[in-house]
mmCIF file of C-alpha atoms in Angstrom:
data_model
loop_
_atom_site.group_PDB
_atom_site.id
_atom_site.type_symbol
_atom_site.label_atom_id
_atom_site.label_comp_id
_atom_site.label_asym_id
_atom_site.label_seq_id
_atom_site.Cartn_x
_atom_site.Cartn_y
_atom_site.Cartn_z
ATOM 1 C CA UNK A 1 0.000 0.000 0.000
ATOM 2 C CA UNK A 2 2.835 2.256 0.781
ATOM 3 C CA UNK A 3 3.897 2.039 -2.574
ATOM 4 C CA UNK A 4 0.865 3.478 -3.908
ATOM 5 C CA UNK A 5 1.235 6.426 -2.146
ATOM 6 C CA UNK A 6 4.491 7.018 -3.176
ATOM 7 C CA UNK A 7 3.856 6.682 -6.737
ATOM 8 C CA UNK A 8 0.408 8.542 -6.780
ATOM 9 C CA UNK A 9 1.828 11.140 -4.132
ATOM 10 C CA UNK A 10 1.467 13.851 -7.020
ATOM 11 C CA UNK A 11 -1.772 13.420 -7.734
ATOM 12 C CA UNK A 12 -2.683 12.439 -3.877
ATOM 13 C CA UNK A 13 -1.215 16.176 -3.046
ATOM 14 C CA UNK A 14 -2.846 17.830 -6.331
ATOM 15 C CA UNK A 15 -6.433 16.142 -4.962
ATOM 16 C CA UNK A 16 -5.574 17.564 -0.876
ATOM 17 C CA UNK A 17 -4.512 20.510 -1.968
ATOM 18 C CA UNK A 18 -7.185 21.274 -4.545
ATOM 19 C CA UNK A 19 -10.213 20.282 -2.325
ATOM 20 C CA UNK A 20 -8.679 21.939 0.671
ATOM 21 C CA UNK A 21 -8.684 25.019 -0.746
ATOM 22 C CA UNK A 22 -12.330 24.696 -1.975
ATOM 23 C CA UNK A 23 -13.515 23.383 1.094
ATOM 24 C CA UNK A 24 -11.932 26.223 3.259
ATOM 25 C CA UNK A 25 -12.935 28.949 0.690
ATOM 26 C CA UNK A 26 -16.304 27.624 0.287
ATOM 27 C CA UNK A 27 -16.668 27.965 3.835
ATOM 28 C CA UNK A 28 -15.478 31.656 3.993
ATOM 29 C CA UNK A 29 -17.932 32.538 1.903
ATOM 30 C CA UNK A 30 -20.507 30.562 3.059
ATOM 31 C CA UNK A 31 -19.764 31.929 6.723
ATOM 32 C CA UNK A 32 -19.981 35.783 4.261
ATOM 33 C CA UNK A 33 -23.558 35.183 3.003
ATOM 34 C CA UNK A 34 -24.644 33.572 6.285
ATOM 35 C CA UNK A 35 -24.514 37.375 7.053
ATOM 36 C CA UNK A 36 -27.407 38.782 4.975
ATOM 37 C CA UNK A 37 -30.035 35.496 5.731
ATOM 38 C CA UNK A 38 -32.178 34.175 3.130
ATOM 39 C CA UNK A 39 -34.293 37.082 2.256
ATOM 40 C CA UNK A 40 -31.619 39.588 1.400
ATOM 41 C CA UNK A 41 -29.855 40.044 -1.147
ATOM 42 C CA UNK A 42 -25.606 39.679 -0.314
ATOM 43 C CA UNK A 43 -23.491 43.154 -1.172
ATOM 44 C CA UNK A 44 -21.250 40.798 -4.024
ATOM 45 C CA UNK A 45 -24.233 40.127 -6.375
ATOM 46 C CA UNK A 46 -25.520 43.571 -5.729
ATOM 47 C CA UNK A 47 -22.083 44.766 -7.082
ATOM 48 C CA UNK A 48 -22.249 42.443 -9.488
ATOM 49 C CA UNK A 49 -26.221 43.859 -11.047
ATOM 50 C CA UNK A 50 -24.815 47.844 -10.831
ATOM 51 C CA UNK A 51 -21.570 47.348 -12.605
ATOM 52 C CA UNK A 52 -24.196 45.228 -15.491
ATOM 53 C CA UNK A 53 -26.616 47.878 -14.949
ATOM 54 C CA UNK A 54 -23.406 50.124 -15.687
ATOM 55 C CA UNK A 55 -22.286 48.083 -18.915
ATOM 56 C CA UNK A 56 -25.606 48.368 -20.384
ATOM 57 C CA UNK A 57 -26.454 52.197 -19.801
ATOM 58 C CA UNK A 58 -22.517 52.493 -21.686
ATOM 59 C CA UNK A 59 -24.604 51.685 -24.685
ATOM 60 C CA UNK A 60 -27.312 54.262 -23.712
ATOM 61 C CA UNK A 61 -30.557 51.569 -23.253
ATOM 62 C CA UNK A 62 -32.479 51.841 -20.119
ATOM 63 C CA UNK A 63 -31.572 49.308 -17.627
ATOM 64 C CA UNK A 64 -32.370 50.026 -13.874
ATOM 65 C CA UNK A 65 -31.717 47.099 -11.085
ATOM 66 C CA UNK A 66 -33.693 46.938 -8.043
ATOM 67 C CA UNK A 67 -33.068 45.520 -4.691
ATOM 68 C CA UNK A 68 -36.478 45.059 -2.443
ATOM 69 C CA UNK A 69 -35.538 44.534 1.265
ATOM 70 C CA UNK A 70 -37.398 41.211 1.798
ATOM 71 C CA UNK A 71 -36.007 39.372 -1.512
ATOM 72 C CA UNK A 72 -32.610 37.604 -2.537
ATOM 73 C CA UNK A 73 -32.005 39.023 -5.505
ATOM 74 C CA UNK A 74 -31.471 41.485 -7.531
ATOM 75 C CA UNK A 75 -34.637 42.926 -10.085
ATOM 76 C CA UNK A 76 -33.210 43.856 -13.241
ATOM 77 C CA UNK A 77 -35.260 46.332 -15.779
ATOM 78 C CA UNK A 78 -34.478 46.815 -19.109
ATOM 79 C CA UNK A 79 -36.036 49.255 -21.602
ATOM 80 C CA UNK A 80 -38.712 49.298 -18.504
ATOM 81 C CA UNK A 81 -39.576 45.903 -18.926
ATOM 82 C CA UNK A 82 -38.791 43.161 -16.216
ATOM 83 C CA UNK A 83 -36.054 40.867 -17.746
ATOM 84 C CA UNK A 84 -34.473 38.555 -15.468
ATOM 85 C CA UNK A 85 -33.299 38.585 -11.214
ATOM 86 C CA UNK A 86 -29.923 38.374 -10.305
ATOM 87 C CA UNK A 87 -29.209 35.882 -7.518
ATOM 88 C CA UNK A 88 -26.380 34.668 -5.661
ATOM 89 C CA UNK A 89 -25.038 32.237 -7.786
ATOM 90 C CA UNK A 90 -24.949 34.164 -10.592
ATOM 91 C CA UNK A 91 -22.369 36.282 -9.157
ATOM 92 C CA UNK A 92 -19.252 34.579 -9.959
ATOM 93 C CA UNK A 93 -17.949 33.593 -6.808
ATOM 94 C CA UNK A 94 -18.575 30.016 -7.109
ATOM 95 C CA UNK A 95 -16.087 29.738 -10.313
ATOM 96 C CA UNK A 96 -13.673 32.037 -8.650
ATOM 97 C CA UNK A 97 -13.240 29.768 -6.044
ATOM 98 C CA UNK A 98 -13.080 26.671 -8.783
ATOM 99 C CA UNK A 99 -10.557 29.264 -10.223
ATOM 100 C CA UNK A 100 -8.206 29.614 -7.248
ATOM 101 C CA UNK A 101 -8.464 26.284 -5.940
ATOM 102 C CA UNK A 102 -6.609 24.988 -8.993
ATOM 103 C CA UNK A 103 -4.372 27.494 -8.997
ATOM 104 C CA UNK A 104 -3.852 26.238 -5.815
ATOM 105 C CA UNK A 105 -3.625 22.821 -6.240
ATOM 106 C CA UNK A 106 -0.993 23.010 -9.594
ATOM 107 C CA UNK A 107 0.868 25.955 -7.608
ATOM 108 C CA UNK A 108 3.785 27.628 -8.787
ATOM 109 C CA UNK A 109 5.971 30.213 -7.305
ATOM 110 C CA UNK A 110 4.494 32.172 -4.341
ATOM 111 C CA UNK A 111 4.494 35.430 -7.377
ATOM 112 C CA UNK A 112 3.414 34.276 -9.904
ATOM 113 C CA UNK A 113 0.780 32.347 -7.781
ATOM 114 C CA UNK A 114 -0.815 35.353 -6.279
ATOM 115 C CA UNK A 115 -0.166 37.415 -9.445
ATOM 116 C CA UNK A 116 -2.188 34.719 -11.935
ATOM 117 C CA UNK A 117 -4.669 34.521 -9.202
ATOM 118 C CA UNK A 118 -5.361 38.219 -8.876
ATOM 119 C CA UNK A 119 -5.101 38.279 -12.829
ATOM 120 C CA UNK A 120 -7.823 35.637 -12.888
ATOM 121 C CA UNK A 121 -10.128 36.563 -10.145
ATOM 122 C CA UNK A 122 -10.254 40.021 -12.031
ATOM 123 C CA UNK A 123 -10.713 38.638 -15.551
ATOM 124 C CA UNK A 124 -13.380 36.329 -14.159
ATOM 125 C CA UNK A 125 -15.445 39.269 -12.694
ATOM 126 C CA UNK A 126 -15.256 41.172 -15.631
ATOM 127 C CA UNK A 127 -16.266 38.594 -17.901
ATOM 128 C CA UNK A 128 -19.270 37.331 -15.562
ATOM 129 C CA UNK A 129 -20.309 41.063 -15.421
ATOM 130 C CA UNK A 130 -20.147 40.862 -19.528
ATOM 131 C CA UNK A 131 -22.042 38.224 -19.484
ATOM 132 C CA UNK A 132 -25.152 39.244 -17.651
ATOM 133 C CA UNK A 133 -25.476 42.453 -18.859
ATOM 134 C CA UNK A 134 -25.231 41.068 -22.622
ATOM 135 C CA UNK A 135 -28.024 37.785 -21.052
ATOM 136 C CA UNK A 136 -30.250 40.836 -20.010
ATOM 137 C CA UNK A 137 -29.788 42.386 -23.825
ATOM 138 C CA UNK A 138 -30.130 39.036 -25.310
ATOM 139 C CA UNK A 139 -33.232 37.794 -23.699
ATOM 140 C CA UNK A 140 -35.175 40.909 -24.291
ATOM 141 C CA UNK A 141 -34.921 40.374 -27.845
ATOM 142 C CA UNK A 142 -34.671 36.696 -27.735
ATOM 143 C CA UNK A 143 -36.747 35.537 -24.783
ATOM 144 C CA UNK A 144 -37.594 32.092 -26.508
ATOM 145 C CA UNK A 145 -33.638 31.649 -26.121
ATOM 146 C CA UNK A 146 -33.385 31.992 -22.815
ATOM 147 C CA UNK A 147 -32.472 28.478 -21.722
ATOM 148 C CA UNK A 148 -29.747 28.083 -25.094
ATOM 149 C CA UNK A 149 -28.685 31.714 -23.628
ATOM 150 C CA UNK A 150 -28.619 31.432 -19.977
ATOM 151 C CA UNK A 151 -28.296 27.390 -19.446
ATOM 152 C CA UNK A 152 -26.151 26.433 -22.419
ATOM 153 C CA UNK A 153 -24.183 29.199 -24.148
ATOM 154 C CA UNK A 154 -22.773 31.397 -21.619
ATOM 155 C CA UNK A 155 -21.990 28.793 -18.994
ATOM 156 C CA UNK A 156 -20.047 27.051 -21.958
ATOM 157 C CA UNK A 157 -17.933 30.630 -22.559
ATOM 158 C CA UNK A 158 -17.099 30.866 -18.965
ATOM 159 C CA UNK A 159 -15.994 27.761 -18.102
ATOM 160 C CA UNK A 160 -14.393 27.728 -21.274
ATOM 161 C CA UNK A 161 -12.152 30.508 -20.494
ATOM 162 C CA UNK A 162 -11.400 29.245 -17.379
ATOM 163 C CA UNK A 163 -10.203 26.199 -19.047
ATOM 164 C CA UNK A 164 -8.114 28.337 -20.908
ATOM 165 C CA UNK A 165 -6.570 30.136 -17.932
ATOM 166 C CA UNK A 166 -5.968 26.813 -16.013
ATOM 167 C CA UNK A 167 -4.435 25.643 -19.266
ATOM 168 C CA UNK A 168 -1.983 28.593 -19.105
ATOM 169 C CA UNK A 169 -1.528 28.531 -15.973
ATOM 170 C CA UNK A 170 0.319 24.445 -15.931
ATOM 171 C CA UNK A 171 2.184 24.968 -19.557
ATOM 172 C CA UNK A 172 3.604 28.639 -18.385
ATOM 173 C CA UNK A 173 3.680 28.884 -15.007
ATOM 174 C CA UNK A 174 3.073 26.248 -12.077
ATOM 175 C CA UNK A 175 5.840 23.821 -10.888
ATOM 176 C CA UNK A 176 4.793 21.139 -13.884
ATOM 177 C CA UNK A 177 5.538 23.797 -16.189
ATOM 178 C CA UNK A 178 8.602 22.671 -18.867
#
C-alpha cells in the first residue's frame, strides 16, 4: 500500500490541496452570506447587477436594477420591462473559487501564484459582469432563447475561459511547467 502512495503522491497532493482550498474557501464565503439570511440580497451580487446595470447604460438603453428589502435578488429592468433577477449564484464567486483552488492545487511560485490569481479573479469578474449584462440584452430580444442563452451558451464561454486560464496557468507557469 505504501507504494501506492508514493507513486500517486502527485496526484494524492494535487487532490488535498485542490479540495482543501475549496472546502476552506467555500466555507469563507458561506460563513460571508450567512450574514445577509435568506431574504436579502448579499453586497457581491448587488455589485455584481450595478456594474451590469453600468455596462448596459454604456450603450445608452435603459436598464435600472432593483433591490427590495425582503427578496434575494437582484430585479433587473431593461427598456422598462422586467427581464431577469440576479441571484447569488450568478455572481461569480462560485467559479472564482473553482478558479483559485486549482491554482492552488498546480501551484507555482508564491508570485506568480498570487499574481495569476489576482489576474484571474479580475478577468473572471469582468467577464461574468459581460455576461449578464449582454443575457439581459439578449433575452429581451430573444426571450424564446433563454435556456440556449442562460443554461447552455454562456456557462459554456465561462468555463471555457477558465479552461483556458488553467491551461496557461500548468504549460507557463506552475511547478509542472517545462
Amino acid at each position: 500500500m505504501k507504494k501506492y502512495f508514493v507513486e500517486y503522491k502527485p496526484f494524492l497532493v494535487f487532490l488535498a490541496s485542490f479540495f482543501g482550498c475549496y472546502i476552506l474557501l467555500t466555507f469563507v464565503y458561506q460563513f460571508f452570506l450567512s450574514g445577509f439570511g435568506s431574504s436579502t440580497v448579499d453586497t457581491i451580487t448587488q455589485v455584481v447587477a450595478k456594474n451590469s446595470e453600468k455596462v448596459i447604460s454604456w450603450f445608452f438603453m435603459r436598464v435600472q436594477s432593483e433591490s427590495v428589502v425582503s427578496e434575494p435578488f437582484v430585479r433587473m429592468y431593461f427598456q422598462n420591462q422586467y427581464i431577469v433577477r440576479i441571484v447569488e449564484g450568478c455572481n461569480g464567486i462560485s467559479v472564482i473559487i473553482l478558479f483559485i483552488s486549482f491554482i492552488v492545487a498546480f501551484s507555482g511560485s508564491l508570485k506568480n501564484t498570487l499574481l495569476f490569481i489576482f489576474g484571474g479573479t479580475v478577468l473572471i469578474y469582468i467577464l461574468n459582469v459581460l455576461r449578464i449584462a449582454v443575457l439581459i440584452v439578449l433575452m429581451y430580444y430573444f426571450p424564446e432563447k433563454t435556456h440556449l442563452l442562460h443554461g447552455v451558451l454562456f456557462p459554456v464561454i465561462i468555463y471555457g475561459i477558465v479552461f483556458i486560464l488553467w491551461v496557461i496557468w500548468v504549460n507557463k507557469f506552475s511547478k509542472y511547467a517545462k
